Short mmCIF file of C-alpha atoms and ligand atoms in Angstrom, two decimals:
data_model
loop_
_atom_site.label_atom_id
_atom_site.label_comp_id
_atom_site.label_asym_id
_atom_site.label_seq_id
_atom_site.Cartn_x
_atom_site.Cartn_y
_atom_site.Cartn_z
CA UNK A 1290 315.46 119.21 178.54
CA UNK A 1291 318.57 119.32 176.49
CA UNK A 1292 320.34 122.66 175.60
CA UNK A 1293 319.38 122.02 172.41
CA UNK A 1294 316.47 121.26 172.95
CA UNK A 1295 316.04 124.79 174.67
CA UNK A 1296 317.30 126.82 171.64
CA UNK A 1297 315.03 125.10 168.93
CA UNK A 1298 312.01 125.01 171.62
CA UNK A 1299 312.76 128.67 171.66
CA UNK A 1300 313.26 128.72 167.66
CA UNK A 1301 310.15 127.47 166.64
CA UNK A 1302 308.10 129.36 169.64
CA UNK A 1303 309.77 132.98 171.01
CA UNK A 1304 311.37 133.07 168.23
CA UNK A 1305 308.78 132.09 164.85
CA UNK A 1306 306.93 135.25 163.63
CA UNK A 1307 308.44 137.39 165.54
CA UNK A 1308 312.09 137.28 165.10
CA UNK A 1309 313.49 135.49 161.88
CA UNK A 1310 316.75 136.57 162.79
CA UNK A 1311 316.97 135.04 165.67
CA UNK A 1312 314.14 132.26 164.83
CA UNK A 1313 317.49 131.34 162.42
CA UNK A 1314 319.62 132.19 164.62
CA UNK A 1315 318.34 129.59 167.98
CA UNK A 1316 318.25 126.99 165.07
CA UNK A 1317 321.61 127.07 164.27
CA UNK A 1318 322.94 127.49 167.97
CA UNK A 1319 321.01 123.75 168.93
CA UNK A 1320 322.48 122.09 166.04
CA UNK A 1321 326.52 123.54 167.03
CA UNK A 1322 327.88 121.06 169.22
CA UNK A 1323 331.32 124.17 169.78
CA UNK A 1324 328.45 125.98 170.94
CA UNK A 1325 326.15 124.46 172.90
CA UNK A 1326 329.91 122.42 174.45
CA UNK A 1327 330.57 126.14 175.66
CA UNK A 1328 327.27 127.05 176.86
CA UNK A 1329 327.01 123.74 178.72
CA UNK A 1330 329.75 124.88 180.94
CA UNK A 1331 328.05 127.94 181.98
CA UNK A 1332 325.13 127.47 185.45
CA UNK A 1333 321.72 126.13 184.25
CA UNK A 1334 320.61 129.95 184.76
CA UNK A 1335 323.11 131.60 182.65
CA UNK A 1336 321.76 129.63 179.16
CA UNK A 1337 318.60 131.04 177.72
CA UNK A 1338 318.28 131.95 174.43
CA UNK A 1339 318.46 135.67 174.47
CA UNK A 1340 320.18 135.86 177.72
CA UNK A 1341 323.64 135.05 175.25
CA UNK A 1342 322.26 137.14 172.58
CA UNK A 1343 321.78 140.18 174.24
CA UNK A 1344 325.27 139.42 175.88
CA UNK A 1345 326.89 139.30 171.92
CA UNK A 1346 324.37 142.62 170.85
CA UNK A 1347 326.05 144.51 173.80
CA UNK A 1348 329.47 143.26 172.54
CA UNK A 1349 328.91 144.87 169.12
CA UNK A 1350 328.97 140.87 168.18
CA UNK A 1351 326.68 139.93 164.42
CA UNK A 1352 323.21 137.87 165.44
CA UNK A 1353 322.26 137.87 161.87
CA UNK A 1354 324.56 135.62 159.92
CA UNK A 1355 325.02 131.83 162.32
CA UNK A 1356 327.77 131.33 161.05
CA UNK A 1357 329.53 135.14 162.12
CA UNK A 1358 327.49 134.85 165.47
CA UNK A 1359 329.73 131.67 165.48
CA UNK A 1360 332.58 132.87 165.11
CA UNK A 1361 332.58 135.93 166.99
CA UNK A 1362 331.03 134.04 170.03
CA UNK A 1363 334.71 131.71 170.22
CA UNK A 1364 336.20 134.37 169.57
CA UNK A 1365 335.01 136.53 171.96
CA UNK A 1366 334.18 133.77 174.93
CA UNK A 1367 335.57 134.44 177.62
CA UNK A 1368 334.07 138.51 177.60
CA UNK A 1369 330.69 137.13 176.95
CA UNK A 1370 331.08 134.54 179.98
CA UNK A 1371 332.56 136.88 181.92
CA UNK A 1372 328.79 139.02 180.69
CA UNK A 1373 326.70 136.37 181.24
CA UNK A 1374 327.63 134.94 184.82
CA UNK A 1375 327.33 139.25 185.80
CA UNK A 1376 323.86 139.94 184.26
CA UNK A 1377 320.21 137.88 183.47
CA UNK A 1378 317.38 138.54 181.32
CA UNK A 1379 315.11 141.80 182.59
CA UNK A 1380 313.66 142.17 179.34
CA UNK A 1381 311.91 145.88 180.27
CA UNK A 1382 308.74 145.50 178.30
CA UNK A 1383 305.91 148.33 178.68
CA UNK A 1384 304.01 146.83 175.88
CA UNK A 1385 302.90 144.14 178.28
CA UNK A 1386 300.18 147.39 180.10
CA UNK A 1387 297.95 146.74 177.45
CA UNK A 1388 297.15 143.49 178.00
CA UNK A 1389 297.33 144.12 181.85
CA UNK A 1390 295.05 147.50 180.80
CA UNK A 1391 291.45 145.80 181.31
CA UNK A 1392 292.12 144.40 184.45
CA UNK A 1393 293.22 147.53 186.38
CA UNK A 1394 290.82 149.95 184.68
CA UNK A 1395 288.04 146.66 186.20
CA UNK A 1396 289.48 146.82 189.64
CA UNK A 1397 287.98 149.80 191.60
CA UNK A 1398 290.17 153.61 191.37
CA UNK A 1399 292.21 154.91 192.91
CA UNK A 1400 294.83 151.89 192.37
CA UNK A 1401 298.35 151.57 194.11
CA UNK A 1402 300.38 149.52 192.12
CA UNK A 1403 303.63 147.07 193.16
CA UNK A 1404 304.93 145.16 191.07
CA UNK A 1405 307.95 142.27 191.40
CA UNK A 1406 310.25 141.55 189.06
CA UNK A 1407 310.15 145.30 187.92
CA UNK A 1408 313.60 145.82 186.46
CA UNK A 1409 313.32 149.59 185.38
CA UNK A 1410 310.13 149.74 186.49
CA UNK A 1411 308.54 150.62 182.57
CA UNK A 1412 305.49 148.36 183.37
CA UNK A 1413 304.09 151.00 186.54
CA UNK A 1414 303.12 153.20 183.80
CA UNK A 1415 300.23 152.17 182.53
CA UNK A 1416 298.48 155.67 183.06
CA UNK A 1417 301.41 157.38 181.40
CA UNK A 1418 301.32 155.62 177.67
CA UNK A 1419 298.44 155.16 175.22
CA UNK A 1420 297.04 152.64 173.45
CA UNK A 1421 295.14 150.85 170.46
CA UNK A 1422 293.21 147.95 170.45
CA UNK A 1423 292.53 147.91 167.02
CA UNK A 1424 290.15 150.59 165.78
CA UNK A 1425 289.38 151.73 169.41
CA UNK A 1426 292.24 153.80 171.28
CA UNK A 1427 292.39 155.55 174.52
CA UNK A 1428 294.40 158.43 175.58
CA UNK A 1429 296.68 160.65 174.00
CA UNK A 1430 300.16 161.02 174.93
CA UNK A 1431 303.54 158.39 176.16
CA UNK A 1432 304.39 156.00 173.93
CA UNK A 1433 301.44 154.61 172.00
CA UNK A 1434 300.66 150.25 172.89
CA UNK A 1435 298.98 148.49 170.04
CA UNK A 1436 297.64 145.06 171.17
CA UNK A 1437 295.03 143.63 169.71
CA UNK A 1438 292.48 141.40 171.32
CA UNK A 1439 289.70 139.43 171.32
CA UNK A 1440 287.15 137.95 173.27
CA UNK A 1441 286.61 141.13 175.22
CA UNK A 1442 285.37 145.09 174.77
CA UNK A 1443 288.32 146.97 174.88
CA UNK A 1444 288.99 149.19 178.42
CA UNK A 1445 287.65 152.16 178.30
CA UNK A 1446 289.62 154.56 180.47
CA UNK A 1447 292.86 153.82 181.90
CA UNK A 1448 293.12 153.48 185.55
CA UNK A 1449 294.46 156.08 187.75
CA UNK A 1450 297.20 155.02 189.72
CA UNK A 1451 298.76 157.03 193.13
CA UNK A 1452 301.30 155.50 194.57
CA UNK A 1453 303.52 153.28 192.74
CA UNK A 1454 306.95 150.89 193.44
CA UNK A 1455 308.85 148.51 192.20
CA UNK A 1456 310.92 145.15 193.58
CA UNK A 1457 313.56 143.28 191.44
CA UNK A 1458 316.67 141.67 192.81
CA UNK A 1459 319.21 144.13 190.74
CA UNK A 1460 316.79 147.45 189.57
CA UNK A 1461 317.57 148.89 186.49
CA UNK A 1462 317.64 152.73 187.12
CA UNK A 1463 316.50 154.09 182.79
CA UNK A 1464 318.40 156.96 183.72
CA UNK A 1465 322.15 155.24 183.46
CA UNK A 1466 322.57 154.98 179.79
CA UNK A 1467 325.07 151.64 180.89
CA UNK A 1468 321.35 149.63 181.92
CA UNK A 1469 319.53 151.48 179.33
CA UNK A 1470 322.14 149.89 176.81
CA UNK A 1471 321.03 146.07 178.30
CA UNK A 1472 317.40 146.80 178.39
CA UNK A 1473 318.60 147.72 174.32
CA UNK A 1474 320.49 145.45 173.74
CA UNK A 1475 317.99 142.19 175.09
CA UNK A 1476 315.14 143.72 172.44
CA UNK A 1477 315.09 141.57 169.54
CA UNK A 1478 316.95 142.72 166.69
CA UNK A 1479 314.13 143.71 164.29
CA UNK A 1480 312.32 144.96 167.26
CA UNK A 1481 312.97 148.80 166.16
CA UNK A 1482 309.35 149.38 167.43
CA UNK A 1483 309.99 148.19 170.67
CA UNK A 1484 313.42 150.13 170.88
CA UNK A 1485 311.68 153.15 170.39
CA UNK A 1486 309.88 151.80 172.72
CA UNK A 1487 311.34 151.36 175.85
CA UNK A 1488 312.98 154.97 175.17
CA UNK A 1489 309.84 156.52 175.05
CA UNK A 1490 308.88 155.26 177.92
CA UNK A 1491 311.69 155.37 179.63
CA UNK A 1492 310.69 159.53 179.49
CA UNK A 1493 307.59 159.32 181.27
CA UNK A 1494 309.55 157.28 183.87
CA UNK A 1495 312.68 159.70 183.83
CA UNK A 1496 310.28 162.50 184.87
CA UNK A 1497 308.41 160.93 187.26
CA UNK A 1498 310.83 157.86 188.69
CA UNK A 1499 309.02 155.51 190.41
CA UNK A 1500 310.10 154.15 194.39
CA UNK A 1501 312.19 150.85 192.70
CA UNK A 1502 313.41 148.62 195.71
CA UNK A 1503 315.80 145.82 195.77
CA UNK A 1504 314.72 142.89 197.07
CA UNK A 1505 312.88 139.18 196.67
CA UNK A 1506 309.46 139.09 196.12
CA UNK A 1507 308.72 136.16 198.77
CA UNK A 1508 311.01 138.10 201.63
CA UNK A 1509 310.58 141.41 200.92
CA UNK A 1510 307.18 142.48 199.12
CA UNK A 1511 304.93 142.59 202.58
CA UNK A 1512 307.06 145.29 203.56
CA UNK A 1513 306.84 147.51 200.91
CA UNK A 1514 303.39 146.79 200.38
CA UNK A 1515 302.99 147.80 203.98
CA UNK A 1516 304.19 151.64 202.35
CA UNK A 1517 301.01 151.83 199.77
CA UNK A 1518 298.38 154.54 200.40
CA UNK A 1519 295.45 153.74 202.51
CA UNK A 1520 292.52 154.16 200.35
CA UNK A 1521 293.37 152.86 197.40
CA UNK A 1522 293.78 149.51 195.28
CA UNK A 1523 296.55 147.61 196.39
CA UNK A 1524 297.64 145.85 193.21
CA UNK A 1525 300.55 143.62 192.68
CA UNK A 1526 301.84 142.53 189.74
CA UNK A 1527 304.22 140.32 187.83
CA UNK A 1528 304.86 139.37 183.84
CA UNK A 1529 307.53 136.96 182.30
CA UNK A 1530 308.97 137.01 186.20
CA UNK A 1531 308.47 133.51 188.02
CA UNK A 1532 309.98 131.41 185.03
CA UNK A 1533 313.17 132.76 186.58
CA UNK A 1534 311.77 131.96 190.43
CA UNK A 1535 312.29 128.07 191.62
CA UNK A 1536 308.79 125.78 191.73
CA UNK A 1537 308.81 126.25 195.73
CA UNK A 1538 309.51 130.03 195.58
CA UNK A 1539 307.07 130.19 193.07
CA UNK A 1540 304.75 128.73 195.97
CA UNK A 1541 305.17 130.48 198.31
CA UNK A 1542 305.40 133.59 197.17
CA UNK A 1543 302.09 132.90 196.27
CA UNK A 1544 300.99 132.34 199.57
CA UNK A 1545 302.81 136.19 200.50
CA UNK A 1546 300.59 137.66 197.82
CA UNK A 1547 297.31 135.97 198.16
CA UNK A 1548 297.60 136.93 201.93
CA UNK A 1549 297.88 141.16 201.91
CA UNK A 1550 294.24 143.19 200.80
CA UNK A 1551 293.56 144.17 196.82
CA UNK A 1552 294.46 141.99 194.38
CA UNK A 1553 296.88 140.45 192.46
CA UNK A 1554 297.29 140.07 188.97
CA UNK A 1555 299.61 137.31 186.58
CA UNK A 1556 301.02 137.59 183.76
CA UNK A 1557 302.58 134.38 183.27
CA UNK A 1558 303.58 131.21 181.16
CA UNK A 1559 300.94 129.06 181.82
CA UNK A 1560 303.24 126.71 183.84
CA UNK A 1561 304.41 127.93 186.38
CA UNK A 1562 301.51 128.76 188.52
CA UNK A 1563 298.92 126.04 189.14
CA UNK A 1564 295.71 126.45 186.99
CA UNK A 1565 293.30 123.78 187.05
CA UNK A 1566 291.94 123.68 182.95
CA UNK A 1567 292.91 126.49 180.51
CA UNK A 1568 291.25 126.14 177.55
CA UNK A 1569 293.87 125.35 174.29
CA UNK A 1570 296.01 128.38 173.09
CA UNK A 1571 295.22 130.17 170.08
CA UNK A 1572 298.14 128.64 167.80
CA UNK A 1573 302.06 127.31 169.04
CA UNK A 1574 302.88 130.25 169.84
CA UNK A 1575 304.20 130.87 173.06
CA UNK A 1576 301.27 132.63 174.76
CA UNK A 1577 301.08 134.09 178.60
CA UNK A 1578 297.98 133.47 181.14
CA UNK A 1579 297.21 136.52 182.71
CA UNK A 1580 295.33 136.04 186.09
CA UNK A 1581 293.64 137.71 188.28
CA UNK A 1582 293.63 136.86 192.18
CA UNK A 1583 294.48 133.23 190.65
CA UNK A 1584 291.65 132.64 188.27
CA UNK A 1585 292.92 133.16 184.94
CA UNK A 1586 291.58 135.36 182.66
CA UNK A 1587 293.46 135.30 179.42
CA UNK A 1588 296.26 134.11 177.06
CA UNK A 1589 298.83 137.16 175.82
CA UNK A 1590 301.66 136.83 173.57
CA UNK A 1591 304.82 137.85 175.34
CA UNK A 1592 305.68 141.80 174.29
CA UNK A 1593 302.23 142.52 175.36
CA UNK A 1594 300.92 142.53 171.21
CA UNK A 1595 297.90 139.99 172.35
CA UNK A 1596 295.23 139.36 173.87
CA UNK A 1597 292.94 135.91 173.70
CA UNK A 1598 290.42 136.64 176.46
CA UNK A 1599 288.36 133.02 177.33
CA UNK A 1600 285.03 132.78 176.15
C1 SAM B 973 312.16 139.25 182.10
S1 SAM B 973 313.00 140.60 183.08
C2 SAM B 973 310.70 140.84 183.35
C3 SAM B 973 310.72 142.71 183.66
C4 SAM B 973 309.41 143.62 184.02
N1 SAM B 973 308.03 142.44 185.27
C5 SAM B 973 308.08 143.17 182.24
O1 SAM B 973 307.64 142.39 181.73
O2 SAM B 973 309.53 143.81 181.77
C6 SAM B 973 312.68 139.55 185.09
C7 SAM B 973 312.35 140.71 185.82
O3 SAM B 973 312.23 139.85 187.60
C8 SAM B 973 313.41 139.98 188.50
N2 SAM B 973 313.33 139.05 189.39
C9 SAM B 973 314.16 138.02 189.05
N3 SAM B 973 313.75 136.96 190.29
C10 SAM B 973 313.40 138.11 191.25
C11 SAM B 973 313.06 137.76 191.99
N4 SAM B 973 313.39 136.44 192.83
N5 SAM B 973 312.51 138.79 192.96
C12 SAM B 973 312.35 139.73 192.70
N6 SAM B 973 312.89 140.28 191.27
C13 SAM B 973 313.78 138.46 190.84
C14 SAM B 973 314.43 139.64 187.61
O4 SAM B 973 315.72 140.58 187.76
C15 SAM B 973 314.06 140.31 186.31
O5 SAM B 973 314.20 141.82 186.56
#
């Protein structure tokens, strides 16, 4: 896929109906030869639309108006390039706990959770957030996570978590204002509810910080798993991570995780893990696949806002 196609696709499949500003901006960049030429000077892993848009936001640039974005990016390219090379997309979206919950709640309790690709670890607190699946509410404390759920009854309980740990190449710290500023810049412009949710979830995490280890999800997972307490069901999970991992390493990860005791939950784009057959997704928008121990169960929207269980 060319860079122009990547930006056009991001607008059409990820931003459309979710962020009108980013939809407009990504289509404009896909037709902007000057900006595309700059982006092309970056390594392939640094060219993603949400990385560029997040860095421009972090530096105080405009993302609502494509012409102003163009001028700002050209004028400040050296600073933007330095940030792009130093940073990665580490969006930490606690809303994704809403699509993990039906599976987590159905496992033998209590749970010992390991999240690989944890970013700041905000998805490690599924037991501390409140949920709204249509009229069905669960929990009264923490940020409220809304999820339109179809195909199954909503979960009746939150999981009991006795241990939580995260692994990331670059763990972020919710008590560090610079890290929170980057997490905030990664949130799409119109999504004030997600900004409020980030701050509420960060408060939950800061009150009882998880064990966050710097490391690779293939090389360092077994040692972290060995630290999980006996007597709890070990659950290794990841959401929106494997698209950042090269294919041979994804296969190596699947082998490592399958050799561990307990369960494996993946919430990832449909093309990053091999699945035999998947039903048609509910519409053109980007959907992830939720899978338990390699068995696909549901389509999920990127920020946890909807979930459609397979029939
Ligand atoms: C898009 S973020 C998703 C964070 C979190 N899972 C969520 O859903 O909110 C992807 C994270 O995966 C991490 N990551 C990418 N490759 C990794 C690897 N090989 N080992 C560990 N973490 C990795 C990145 O550093 C980043 O923090």
